[in-house]
Amino acid sequence: MQGSEADALRVPVSASYARALVRAFGKTRGERNELLRGTGVEQELLDQPGAHMPVSALVMLAANITRAHGELWPLSAAAVWSTSLQGALDVATRTAPTIADALNIGARFGSTRAPFIRNRLRKTVRSIQIEIAPAVPMEGALWRAVALAVSLNIHAAYEQLLEDAIGEATLKFPWQPPAGAERLMQHYSCAVKFNAAAFIFDVPNKLCARPSPFADPELHAKAIEALEAVERPRSDTAALARMVESLIAARLPHRLAEEEAARLVGTSRRTLVRRLAEAGCAFRPLLDGVLRERARTMLAEGTQSRDEMAAALGYTDATSFSRACRRWFGAKGVRA
């Protein structure tokens, strides 16, 4: 595997997609566990607000769903591809000055929200296009399913922006129409073409000059700032520390070990140690910080005994928990 592909598989991605997919296709605990098989992710992680997971885990989840439900499964989870799950990317796209600016934003920041794809902006004599390709290895059926999911999200965003002119835009797929294509066509107001040279969203130039119906310079600037803030940690590895913290918190009361954390983020223990050091931290202080903040919350709530709090944080007994609290908060921080 090329280095860039291996790096892309380790990039942290919001667990919101995975959470929505597991809820859509896993109605029982057993079904959810089957969907998560081989991902290295436990259901508990998905229940953590703001949790992140490696791209490799999200791709494995999509592969499991594709095997179980076929490559048209995104049509059964349309809500997952709504613009609301796109956060700052949705805001930046909608509030851009023009349709051309919105396409530029999508091409520039689409991989920030979905690092399993790569986008390229192309300008032709008649149109502006976003060409989308996989950033990580995906076999045929899986990539077709993921591309379908991405296209549903693109359609949801630009149907709002182009309004009654959405029919003049075109989604192009580089494969034959799938079995059941009639189901697929019901979900698009734009033109759809198969057997194209690449996976492309194409908007005619005459539409690109249109002002966005939701243009808002101040809100747009804030959304761009938020997207740029997401990009920076990926380049300096700080996002890895946040992902490790999420994994530690999700596994409690089980104490996540360094070796296990490395496996979950798709790397070796030695590489994990090096990359955390590059971010100015180490595994043990991250673990201690998660335990400290969880203990602070429980002590403030005051609804659990010392024994219960100790058990919730993976301590062998209340004495060990109290000793840790004295270290963190001083003698006054320990409940009687």
Short mmCIF file of N, CA and C in Angstrom, two decimals, residues 25 62-76 81 139-152 173 175-181 183-184 188 194:
data_model
loop_
_atom_site.label_atom_id
_atom_site.label_comp_id
_atom_site.label_asym_id
_atom_site.label_seq_id
_atom_site.Cartn_x
_atom_site.Cartn_y
_atom_site.Cartn_z
N PHE A 25 -28.83 0.54 10.22
CA PHE A 25 -28.79 -0.85 9.76
C PHE A 25 -28.68 -1.87 10.88
N ALA A 62 -18.43 0.39 6.21
CA ALA A 62 -19.11 0.48 4.92
C ALA A 62 -19.02 -0.83 4.14
N ALA A 63 -17.87 -1.50 4.24
CA ALA A 63 -17.70 -2.79 3.56
C ALA A 63 -18.65 -3.84 4.15
N ASN A 64 -18.79 -3.84 5.47
CA ASN A 64 -19.71 -4.79 6.12
C ASN A 64 -21.15 -4.55 5.68
N ILE A 65 -21.54 -3.28 5.59
CA ILE A 65 -22.90 -2.96 5.17
C ILE A 65 -23.11 -3.34 3.70
N THR A 66 -22.11 -3.10 2.87
CA THR A 66 -22.22 -3.44 1.45
C THR A 66 -22.39 -4.95 1.26
N ARG A 67 -21.62 -5.74 2.03
CA ARG A 67 -21.76 -7.20 1.93
C ARG A 67 -23.14 -7.66 2.36
N ALA A 68 -23.69 -7.01 3.37
CA ALA A 68 -24.98 -7.45 3.92
C ALA A 68 -26.18 -6.93 3.12
N HIS A 69 -26.05 -5.74 2.55
CA HIS A 69 -27.22 -5.09 1.95
C HIS A 69 -27.07 -4.71 0.48
N GLY A 70 -25.91 -4.99 -0.13
CA GLY A 70 -25.71 -4.64 -1.52
C GLY A 70 -25.26 -3.20 -1.68
N GLU A 71 -24.85 -2.85 -2.91
CA GLU A 71 -24.22 -1.54 -3.11
C GLU A 71 -25.20 -0.39 -3.18
N LEU A 72 -26.51 -0.66 -3.19
CA LEU A 72 -27.49 0.42 -3.17
C LEU A 72 -27.96 0.75 -1.75
N TRP A 73 -27.26 0.23 -0.74
CA TRP A 73 -27.69 0.48 0.64
C TRP A 73 -27.79 1.96 1.00
N PRO A 74 -27.01 2.89 0.43
CA PRO A 74 -27.20 4.30 0.81
C PRO A 74 -28.62 4.81 0.59
N LEU A 75 -29.36 4.20 -0.36
CA LEU A 75 -30.73 4.64 -0.61
C LEU A 75 -31.64 4.35 0.57
N SER A 76 -31.24 3.39 1.42
CA SER A 76 -32.04 3.04 2.59
C SER A 76 -31.67 3.85 3.82
N TRP A 81 -27.13 11.14 4.71
CA TRP A 81 -26.45 12.00 3.75
C TRP A 81 -27.05 13.40 3.71
N GLU A 139 -12.51 -1.88 -2.98
CA GLU A 139 -12.85 -2.73 -4.11
C GLU A 139 -14.14 -2.22 -4.76
N GLY A 140 -14.43 -2.75 -5.97
CA GLY A 140 -15.48 -2.19 -6.82
C GLY A 140 -16.81 -1.91 -6.17
N ALA A 141 -17.44 -2.94 -5.58
CA ALA A 141 -18.78 -2.75 -5.01
C ALA A 141 -18.76 -1.75 -3.86
N LEU A 142 -17.71 -1.80 -3.06
CA LEU A 142 -17.61 -0.87 -1.93
C LEU A 142 -17.48 0.56 -2.44
N TRP A 143 -16.60 0.81 -3.41
CA TRP A 143 -16.43 2.17 -3.91
C TRP A 143 -17.71 2.66 -4.58
N ARG A 144 -18.42 1.79 -5.31
CA ARG A 144 -19.68 2.22 -5.92
C ARG A 144 -20.69 2.61 -4.86
N ALA A 145 -20.72 1.87 -3.75
CA ALA A 145 -21.64 2.21 -2.66
C ALA A 145 -21.26 3.53 -2.01
N VAL A 146 -19.97 3.70 -1.74
CA VAL A 146 -19.50 4.95 -1.12
C VAL A 146 -19.74 6.13 -2.06
N ALA A 147 -19.47 5.94 -3.35
CA ALA A 147 -19.70 7.01 -4.32
C ALA A 147 -21.18 7.39 -4.37
N LEU A 148 -22.05 6.39 -4.28
CA LEU A 148 -23.48 6.67 -4.26
C LEU A 148 -23.84 7.52 -3.04
N ALA A 149 -23.28 7.15 -1.88
CA ALA A 149 -23.53 7.92 -0.66
C ALA A 149 -23.04 9.36 -0.81
N VAL A 150 -21.83 9.53 -1.36
CA VAL A 150 -21.27 10.87 -1.56
C VAL A 150 -22.16 11.66 -2.53
N SER A 151 -22.63 11.01 -3.58
CA SER A 151 -23.46 11.71 -4.57
C SER A 151 -24.78 12.18 -3.95
N LEU A 152 -25.33 11.39 -3.05
CA LEU A 152 -26.57 11.79 -2.37
C LEU A 152 -26.35 13.05 -1.54
N PHE A 173 -21.22 8.84 -13.28
CA PHE A 173 -20.60 7.69 -12.63
C PHE A 173 -19.83 6.86 -13.66
N TRP A 175 -19.33 3.77 -14.27
CA TRP A 175 -19.69 2.35 -14.34
C TRP A 175 -21.09 2.23 -14.94
N GLN A 176 -21.47 1.01 -15.24
CA GLN A 176 -22.77 0.76 -15.84
C GLN A 176 -23.88 0.98 -14.81
N PRO A 177 -25.10 1.25 -15.25
CA PRO A 177 -26.22 1.39 -14.31
C PRO A 177 -26.35 0.11 -13.48
N PRO A 178 -26.49 0.22 -12.17
CA PRO A 178 -26.62 -0.98 -11.35
C PRO A 178 -28.00 -1.60 -11.47
N ALA A 179 -28.11 -2.85 -11.08
CA ALA A 179 -29.43 -3.47 -11.01
C ALA A 179 -30.26 -2.68 -10.00
N GLY A 180 -31.48 -2.36 -10.37
CA GLY A 180 -32.31 -1.55 -9.49
C GLY A 180 -32.07 -0.06 -9.66
N ALA A 181 -31.53 0.33 -10.82
CA ALA A 181 -31.21 1.74 -11.07
C ALA A 181 -32.45 2.62 -11.00
N ARG A 183 -34.69 2.58 -8.77
CA ARG A 183 -34.79 3.07 -7.38
C ARG A 183 -33.86 4.25 -7.18
N LEU A 184 -32.68 4.16 -7.74
CA LEU A 184 -31.67 5.20 -7.59
C LEU A 184 -32.17 6.52 -8.19
N TYR A 188 -32.85 11.62 -7.28
CA TYR A 188 -32.12 12.73 -7.89
C TYR A 188 -33.05 13.62 -8.71
N PHE A 194 -24.26 7.35 -16.60
CA PHE A 194 -23.35 6.24 -16.28
C PHE A 194 -22.34 6.06 -17.41
#
